[in-house]
C-alpha positions as a LaTeX table, in Angstrom:
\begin{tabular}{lrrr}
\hline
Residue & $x$ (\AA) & $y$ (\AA) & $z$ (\AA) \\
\hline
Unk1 & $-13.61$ & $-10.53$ & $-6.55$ \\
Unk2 & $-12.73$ & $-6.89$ & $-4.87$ \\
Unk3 & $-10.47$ & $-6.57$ & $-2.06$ \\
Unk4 & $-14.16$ & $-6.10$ & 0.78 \\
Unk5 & $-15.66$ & $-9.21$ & $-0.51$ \\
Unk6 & $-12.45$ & $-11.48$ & $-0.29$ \\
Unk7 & $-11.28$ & $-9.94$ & 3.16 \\
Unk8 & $-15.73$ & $-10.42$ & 4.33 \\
Unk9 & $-15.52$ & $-14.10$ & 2.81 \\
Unk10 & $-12.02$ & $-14.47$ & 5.07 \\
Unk11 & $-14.21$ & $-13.43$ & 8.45 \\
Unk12 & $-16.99$ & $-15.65$ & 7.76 \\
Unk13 & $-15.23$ & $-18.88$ & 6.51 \\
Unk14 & $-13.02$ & $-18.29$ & 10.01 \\
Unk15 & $-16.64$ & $-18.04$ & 11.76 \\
Unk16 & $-17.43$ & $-21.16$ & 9.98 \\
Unk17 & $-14.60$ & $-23.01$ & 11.34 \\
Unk18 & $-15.28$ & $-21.56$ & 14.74 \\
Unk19 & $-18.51$ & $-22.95$ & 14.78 \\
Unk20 & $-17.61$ & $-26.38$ & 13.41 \\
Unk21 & $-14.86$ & $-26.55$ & 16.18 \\
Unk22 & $-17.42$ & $-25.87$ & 18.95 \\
Unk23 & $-19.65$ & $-28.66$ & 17.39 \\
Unk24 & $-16.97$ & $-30.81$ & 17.55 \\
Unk25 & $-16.26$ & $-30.46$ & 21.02 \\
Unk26 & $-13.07$ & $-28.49$ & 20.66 \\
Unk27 & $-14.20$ & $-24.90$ & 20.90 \\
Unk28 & $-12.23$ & $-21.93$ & 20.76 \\
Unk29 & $-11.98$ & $-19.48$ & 23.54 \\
Unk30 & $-13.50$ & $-16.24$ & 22.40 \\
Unk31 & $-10.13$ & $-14.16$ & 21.40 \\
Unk32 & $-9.13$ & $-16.95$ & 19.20 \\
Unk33 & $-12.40$ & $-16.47$ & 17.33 \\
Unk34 & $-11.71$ & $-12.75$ & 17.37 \\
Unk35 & $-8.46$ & $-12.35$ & 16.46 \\
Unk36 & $-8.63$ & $-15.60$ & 13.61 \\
Unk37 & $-11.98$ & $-13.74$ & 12.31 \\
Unk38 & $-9.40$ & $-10.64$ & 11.48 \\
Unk39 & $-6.50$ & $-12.83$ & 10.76 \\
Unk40 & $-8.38$ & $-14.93$ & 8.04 \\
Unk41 & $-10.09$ & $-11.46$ & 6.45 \\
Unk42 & $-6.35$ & $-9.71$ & 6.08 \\
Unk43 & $-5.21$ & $-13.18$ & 4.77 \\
Unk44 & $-7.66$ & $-13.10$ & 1.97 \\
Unk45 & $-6.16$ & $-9.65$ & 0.31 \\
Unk46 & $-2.98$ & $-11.56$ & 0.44 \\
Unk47 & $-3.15$ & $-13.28$ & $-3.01$ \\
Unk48 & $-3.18$ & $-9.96$ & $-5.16$ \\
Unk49 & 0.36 & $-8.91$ & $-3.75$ \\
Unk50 & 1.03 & $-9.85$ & $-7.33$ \\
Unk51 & $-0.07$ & $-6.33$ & $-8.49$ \\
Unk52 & 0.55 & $-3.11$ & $-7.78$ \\
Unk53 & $-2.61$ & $-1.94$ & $-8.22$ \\
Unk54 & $-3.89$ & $-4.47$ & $-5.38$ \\
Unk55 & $-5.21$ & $-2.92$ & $-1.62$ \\
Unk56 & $-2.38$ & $-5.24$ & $-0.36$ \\
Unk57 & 0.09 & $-3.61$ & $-2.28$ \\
Unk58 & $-0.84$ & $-0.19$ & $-1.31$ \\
Unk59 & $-1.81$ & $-0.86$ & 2.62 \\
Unk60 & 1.66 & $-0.57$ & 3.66 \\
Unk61 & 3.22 & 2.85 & 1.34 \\
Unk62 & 6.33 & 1.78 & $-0.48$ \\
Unk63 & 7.69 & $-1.59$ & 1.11 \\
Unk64 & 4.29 & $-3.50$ & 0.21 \\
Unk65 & 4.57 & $-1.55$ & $-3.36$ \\
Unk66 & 8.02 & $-2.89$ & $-3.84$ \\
Unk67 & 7.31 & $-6.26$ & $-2.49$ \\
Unk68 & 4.73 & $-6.51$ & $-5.04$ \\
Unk69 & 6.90 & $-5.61$ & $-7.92$ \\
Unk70 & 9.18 & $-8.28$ & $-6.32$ \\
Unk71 & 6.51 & $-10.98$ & $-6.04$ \\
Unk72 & 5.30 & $-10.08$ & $-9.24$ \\
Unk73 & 8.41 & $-10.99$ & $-11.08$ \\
Unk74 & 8.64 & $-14.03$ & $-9.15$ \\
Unk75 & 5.32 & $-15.16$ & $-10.09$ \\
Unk76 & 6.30 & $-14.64$ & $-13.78$ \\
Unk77 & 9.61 & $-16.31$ & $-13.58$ \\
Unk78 & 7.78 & $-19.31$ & $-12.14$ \\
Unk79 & 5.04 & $-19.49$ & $-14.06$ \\
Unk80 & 7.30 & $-19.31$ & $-17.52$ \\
Unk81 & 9.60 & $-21.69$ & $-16.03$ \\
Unk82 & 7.20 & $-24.19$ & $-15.52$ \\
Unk83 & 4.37 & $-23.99$ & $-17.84$ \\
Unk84 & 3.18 & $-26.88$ & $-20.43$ \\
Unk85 & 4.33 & $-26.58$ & $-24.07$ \\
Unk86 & 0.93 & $-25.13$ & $-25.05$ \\
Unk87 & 0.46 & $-22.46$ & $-22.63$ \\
Unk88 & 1.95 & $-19.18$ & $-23.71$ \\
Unk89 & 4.25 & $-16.90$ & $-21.98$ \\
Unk90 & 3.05 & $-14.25$ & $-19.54$ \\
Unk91 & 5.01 & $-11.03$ & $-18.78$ \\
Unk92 & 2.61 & $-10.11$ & $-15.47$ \\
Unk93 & 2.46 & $-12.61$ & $-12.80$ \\
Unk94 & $-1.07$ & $-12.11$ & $-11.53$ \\
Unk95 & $-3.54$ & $-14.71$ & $-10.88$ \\
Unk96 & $-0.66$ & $-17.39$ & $-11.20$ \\
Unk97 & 1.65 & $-18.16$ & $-8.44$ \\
Unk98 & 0.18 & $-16.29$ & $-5.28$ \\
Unk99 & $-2.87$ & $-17.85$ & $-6.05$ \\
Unk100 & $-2.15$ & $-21.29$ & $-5.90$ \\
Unk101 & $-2.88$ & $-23.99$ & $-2.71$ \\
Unk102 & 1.05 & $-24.62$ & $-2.28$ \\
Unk103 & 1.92 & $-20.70$ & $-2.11$ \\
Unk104 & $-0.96$ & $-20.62$ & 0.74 \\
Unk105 & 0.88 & $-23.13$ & 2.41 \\
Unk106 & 4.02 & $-22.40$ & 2.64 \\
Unk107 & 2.87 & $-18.78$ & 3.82 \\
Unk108 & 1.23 & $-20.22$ & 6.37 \\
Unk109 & 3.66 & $-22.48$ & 7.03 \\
Unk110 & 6.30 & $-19.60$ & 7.56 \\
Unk111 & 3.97 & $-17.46$ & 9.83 \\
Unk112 & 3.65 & $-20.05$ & 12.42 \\
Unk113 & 7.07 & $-21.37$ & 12.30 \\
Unk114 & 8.13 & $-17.64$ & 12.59 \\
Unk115 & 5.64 & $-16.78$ & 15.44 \\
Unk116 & 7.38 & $-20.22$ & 17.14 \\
Unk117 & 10.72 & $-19.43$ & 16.61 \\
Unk118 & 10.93 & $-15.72$ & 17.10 \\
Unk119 & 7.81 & $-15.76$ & 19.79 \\
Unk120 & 6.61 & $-12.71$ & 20.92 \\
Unk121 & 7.70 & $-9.86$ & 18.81 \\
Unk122 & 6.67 & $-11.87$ & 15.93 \\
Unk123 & 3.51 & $-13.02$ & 17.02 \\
Unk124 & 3.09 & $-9.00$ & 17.16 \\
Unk125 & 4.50 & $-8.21$ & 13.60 \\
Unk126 & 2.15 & $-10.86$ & 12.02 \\
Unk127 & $-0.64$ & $-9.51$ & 13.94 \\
Unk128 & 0.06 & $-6.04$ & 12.78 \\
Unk129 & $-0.02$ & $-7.26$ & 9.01 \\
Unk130 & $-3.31$ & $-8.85$ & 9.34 \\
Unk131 & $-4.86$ & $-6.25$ & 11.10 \\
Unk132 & $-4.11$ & $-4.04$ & 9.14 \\
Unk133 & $-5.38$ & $-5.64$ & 6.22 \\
Unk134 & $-8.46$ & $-6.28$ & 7.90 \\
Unk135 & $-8.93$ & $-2.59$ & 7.99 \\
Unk136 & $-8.15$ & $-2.36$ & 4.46 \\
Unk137 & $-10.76$ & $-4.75$ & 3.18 \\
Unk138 & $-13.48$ & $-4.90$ & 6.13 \\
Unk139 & $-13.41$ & $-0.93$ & 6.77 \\
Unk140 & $-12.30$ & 0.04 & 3.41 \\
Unk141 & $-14.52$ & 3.01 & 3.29 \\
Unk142 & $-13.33$ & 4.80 & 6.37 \\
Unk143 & $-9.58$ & 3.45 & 5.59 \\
Unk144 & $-9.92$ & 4.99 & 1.84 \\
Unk145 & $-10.69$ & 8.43 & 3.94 \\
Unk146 & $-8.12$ & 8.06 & 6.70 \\
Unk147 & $-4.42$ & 8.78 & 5.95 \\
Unk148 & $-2.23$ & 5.47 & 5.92 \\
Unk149 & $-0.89$ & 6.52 & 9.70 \\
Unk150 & $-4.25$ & 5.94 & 11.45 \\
Unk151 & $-4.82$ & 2.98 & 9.88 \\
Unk152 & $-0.88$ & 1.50 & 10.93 \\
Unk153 & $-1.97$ & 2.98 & 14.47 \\
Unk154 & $-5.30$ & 1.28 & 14.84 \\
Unk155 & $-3.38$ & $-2.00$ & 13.27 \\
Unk156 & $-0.56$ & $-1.91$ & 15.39 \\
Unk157 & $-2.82$ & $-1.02$ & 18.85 \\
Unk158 & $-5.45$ & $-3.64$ & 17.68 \\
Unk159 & $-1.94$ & $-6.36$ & 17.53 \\
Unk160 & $-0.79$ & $-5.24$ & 20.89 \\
Unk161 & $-4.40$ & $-5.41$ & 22.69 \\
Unk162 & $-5.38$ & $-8.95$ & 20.91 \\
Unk163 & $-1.41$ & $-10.59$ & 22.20 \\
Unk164 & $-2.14$ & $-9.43$ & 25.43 \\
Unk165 & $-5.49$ & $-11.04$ & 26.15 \\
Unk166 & $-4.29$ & $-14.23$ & 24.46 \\
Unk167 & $-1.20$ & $-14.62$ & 26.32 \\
Unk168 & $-3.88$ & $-14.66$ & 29.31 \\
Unk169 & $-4.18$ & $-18.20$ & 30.49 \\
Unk170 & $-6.75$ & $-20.10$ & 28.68 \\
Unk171 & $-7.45$ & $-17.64$ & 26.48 \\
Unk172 & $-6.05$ & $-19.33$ & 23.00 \\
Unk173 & $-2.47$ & $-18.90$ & 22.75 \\
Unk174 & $-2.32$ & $-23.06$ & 22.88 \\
Unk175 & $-5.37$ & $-23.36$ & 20.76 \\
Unk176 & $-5.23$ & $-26.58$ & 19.26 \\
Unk177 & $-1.89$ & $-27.19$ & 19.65 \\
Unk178 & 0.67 & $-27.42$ & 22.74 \\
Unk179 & 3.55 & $-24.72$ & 21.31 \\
Unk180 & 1.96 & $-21.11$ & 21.29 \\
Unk181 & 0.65 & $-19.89$ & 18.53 \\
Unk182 & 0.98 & $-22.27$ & 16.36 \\
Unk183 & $-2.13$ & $-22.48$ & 15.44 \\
Unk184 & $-1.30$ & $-19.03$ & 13.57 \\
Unk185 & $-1.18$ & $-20.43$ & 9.86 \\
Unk186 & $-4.34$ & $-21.85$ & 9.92 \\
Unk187 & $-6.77$ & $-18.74$ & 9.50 \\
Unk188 & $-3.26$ & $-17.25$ & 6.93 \\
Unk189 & $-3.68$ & $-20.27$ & 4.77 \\
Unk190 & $-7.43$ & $-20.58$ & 4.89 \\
Unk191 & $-8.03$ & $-16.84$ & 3.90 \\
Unk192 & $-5.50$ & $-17.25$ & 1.03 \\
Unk193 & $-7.71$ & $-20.03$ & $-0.28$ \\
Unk194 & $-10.94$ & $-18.67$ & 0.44 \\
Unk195 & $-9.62$ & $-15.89$ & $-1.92$ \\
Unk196 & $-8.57$ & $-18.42$ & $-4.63$ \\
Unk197 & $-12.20$ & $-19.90$ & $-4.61$ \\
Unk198 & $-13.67$ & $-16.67$ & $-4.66$ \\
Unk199 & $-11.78$ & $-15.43$ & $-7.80$ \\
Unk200 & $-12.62$ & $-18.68$ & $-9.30$ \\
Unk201 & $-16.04$ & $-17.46$ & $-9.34$ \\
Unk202 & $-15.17$ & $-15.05$ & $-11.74$ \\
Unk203 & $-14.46$ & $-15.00$ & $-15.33$ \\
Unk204 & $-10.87$ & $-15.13$ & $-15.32$ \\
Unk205 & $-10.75$ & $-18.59$ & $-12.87$ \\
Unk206 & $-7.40$ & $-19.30$ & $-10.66$ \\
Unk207 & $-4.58$ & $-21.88$ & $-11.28$ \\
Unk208 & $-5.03$ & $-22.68$ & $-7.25$ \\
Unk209 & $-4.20$ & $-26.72$ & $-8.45$ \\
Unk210 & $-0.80$ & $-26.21$ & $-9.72$ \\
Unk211 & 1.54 & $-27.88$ & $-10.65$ \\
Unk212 & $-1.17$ & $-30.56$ & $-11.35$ \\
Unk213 & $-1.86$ & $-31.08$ & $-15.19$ \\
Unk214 & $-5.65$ & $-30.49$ & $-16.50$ \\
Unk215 & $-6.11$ & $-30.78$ & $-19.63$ \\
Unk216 & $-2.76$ & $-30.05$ & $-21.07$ \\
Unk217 & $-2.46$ & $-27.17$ & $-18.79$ \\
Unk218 & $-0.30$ & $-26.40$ & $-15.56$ \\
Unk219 & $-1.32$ & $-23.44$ & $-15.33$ \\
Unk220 & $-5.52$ & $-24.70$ & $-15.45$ \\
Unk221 & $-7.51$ & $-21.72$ & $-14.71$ \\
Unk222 & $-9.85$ & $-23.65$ & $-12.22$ \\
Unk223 & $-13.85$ & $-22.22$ & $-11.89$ \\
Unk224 & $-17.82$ & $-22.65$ & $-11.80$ \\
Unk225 & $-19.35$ & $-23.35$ & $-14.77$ \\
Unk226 & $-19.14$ & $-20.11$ & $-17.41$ \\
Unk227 & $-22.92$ & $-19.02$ & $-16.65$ \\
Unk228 & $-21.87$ & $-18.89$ & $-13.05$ \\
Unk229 & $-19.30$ & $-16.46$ & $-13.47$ \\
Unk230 & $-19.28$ & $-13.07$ & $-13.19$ \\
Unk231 & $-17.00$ & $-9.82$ & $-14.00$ \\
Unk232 & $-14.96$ & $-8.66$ & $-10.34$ \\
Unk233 & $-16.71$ & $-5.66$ & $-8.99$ \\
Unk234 & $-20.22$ & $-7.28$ & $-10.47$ \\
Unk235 & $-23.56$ & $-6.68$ & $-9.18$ \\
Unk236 & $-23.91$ & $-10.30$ & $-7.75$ \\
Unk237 & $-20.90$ & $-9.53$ & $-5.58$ \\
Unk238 & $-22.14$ & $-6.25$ & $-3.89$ \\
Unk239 & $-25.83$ & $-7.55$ & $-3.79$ \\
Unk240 & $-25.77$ & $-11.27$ & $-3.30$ \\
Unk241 & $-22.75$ & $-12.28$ & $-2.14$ \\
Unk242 & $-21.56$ & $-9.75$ & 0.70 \\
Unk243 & $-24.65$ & $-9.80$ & 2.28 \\
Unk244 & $-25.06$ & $-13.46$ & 1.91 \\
Unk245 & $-21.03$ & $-13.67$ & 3.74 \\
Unk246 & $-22.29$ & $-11.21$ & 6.52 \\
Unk247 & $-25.52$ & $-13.64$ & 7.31 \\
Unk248 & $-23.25$ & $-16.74$ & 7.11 \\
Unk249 & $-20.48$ & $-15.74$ & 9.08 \\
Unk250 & $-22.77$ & $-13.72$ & 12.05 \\
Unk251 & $-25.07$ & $-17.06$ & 12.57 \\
Unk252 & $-21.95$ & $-19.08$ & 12.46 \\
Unk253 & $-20.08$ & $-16.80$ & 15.24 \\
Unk254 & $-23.32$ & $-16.64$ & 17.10 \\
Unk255 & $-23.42$ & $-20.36$ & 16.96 \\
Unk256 & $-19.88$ & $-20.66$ & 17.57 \\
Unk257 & $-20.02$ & $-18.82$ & 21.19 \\
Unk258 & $-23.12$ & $-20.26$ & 21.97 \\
Unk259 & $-21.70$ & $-23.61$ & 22.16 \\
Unk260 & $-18.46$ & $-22.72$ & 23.48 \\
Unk261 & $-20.52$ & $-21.15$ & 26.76 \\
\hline
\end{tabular}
């Protein structure tokens, strides 16, 4: 999939979950459902930081490019290092490491413990991120035709606004859990994997269940059934998909508030 259809499926799976938690009698105040909506849609460009090419390698100028280079070589070094005797070697790391359900985790697993451990200021920078990306992917449009610095300002005022009203008693900073934002890593990892199942929609398919062995493979590229795939960029996406994620994930935040009042 394209960067706007894995950052819309991010918003609406979050949605999902909001409205799930309200039907299970644990709702979530209103900014959680905000700020995880925009959390989980940046989160969902994370996975291509394996290329260069990728809107999360470009949304941040030349640290995100070189992090990407540096992820990149990672992903190869891992994926040569620990591939099955019939698998071949790779010399790009895309669609292998990032993309996998133990790299979601332990990014998600770092974000939290970071936003616990380092508590405001961090809470902050990971908000920035995710904003940003948001931006990236759910405005990418108006973000293609804006210069980089508007886009860091609207991020980084968007960050500042959404820690304020959740520090605000009750408002979601203990969501779920009793130690602030911990609850942080949920929407990260979720988005990450909500990518992963999107892309295995496509023809290429995802690794997301290594280091588990299918079929000879460690490296299994995991997907639908060939005649449900589709090229990245297709038709299906724009047409059927995007719309079907905006329909989805407004009844399911409609649904989600509704109970919640």
């Amino acid at each position: 999939m394209m960067g706007p259809a894995h950052s819309l499926s991010g918003a609406m799976a979050w949605l999902g979950v909001g409205l799930a938690a309200a039907a299970a009698d644990h709702p979530m105040p209103w900014p959680v459902l905000l700020a995880g909506t925009l959390i989980c849609a940046g989160a969902a460009l994370a996975p291509d930081l394996d290329q260069k090419g990728a809107t999360i390698s470009r949304a941040f100028g030349p640290p995100s490019k070189w992090l990407a280079g540096l992820i990149d070589k990672l992903s190869v070094a891992v994926y040569n290092a620990t591939r099955a005797k019939r698998e071949r070697r790779r010399s790009g790391g895309h669609r292998t490491l990032t993309h996998t359900f133990p790299w979601a985790l332990a990014v998600g697993v770092g974000f939290s413990a970071a936003a616990v451990l380092f508590g405001r200021w961090a809470v902050l920078i990971i908000l920035f991120i995710h904003m940003v990306l948001a931006v990236e992917g759910l405005l990418w449009k108006m973000a293609r035709m804006s210069s980089d610095v508007l886009v860091w300002l609207l991020g980084a005022t968007s960050a500042w606004i959404l820690a304020a009203v959740l520090d605000e008693p009750g408002n979601g900073s203990t969501w779920l859990f009793s130690e602030p934002y911990l609850w942080l890593g949920i929407p990260i990892v979720l988005g990450a994997m909500v990518h992963n199942f999107g892309d295995a929609l496509t023809i290429s398919g995802v690794p997301m269940l290594w280091p588990l062995t299918i079929k000879g493979r460690r490296w299994y590229p995991v997907g639908t059934p060939s005649v449900m795939r589709f090229k990245a960029g297709a038709w299906v996406e724009n047409k059927v998909l995007m719309p079907v994620f905006m329909v989805v994930g407004a009844a399911s935040g409609i649904g989600a508030l509704v109970l919640a009042a």
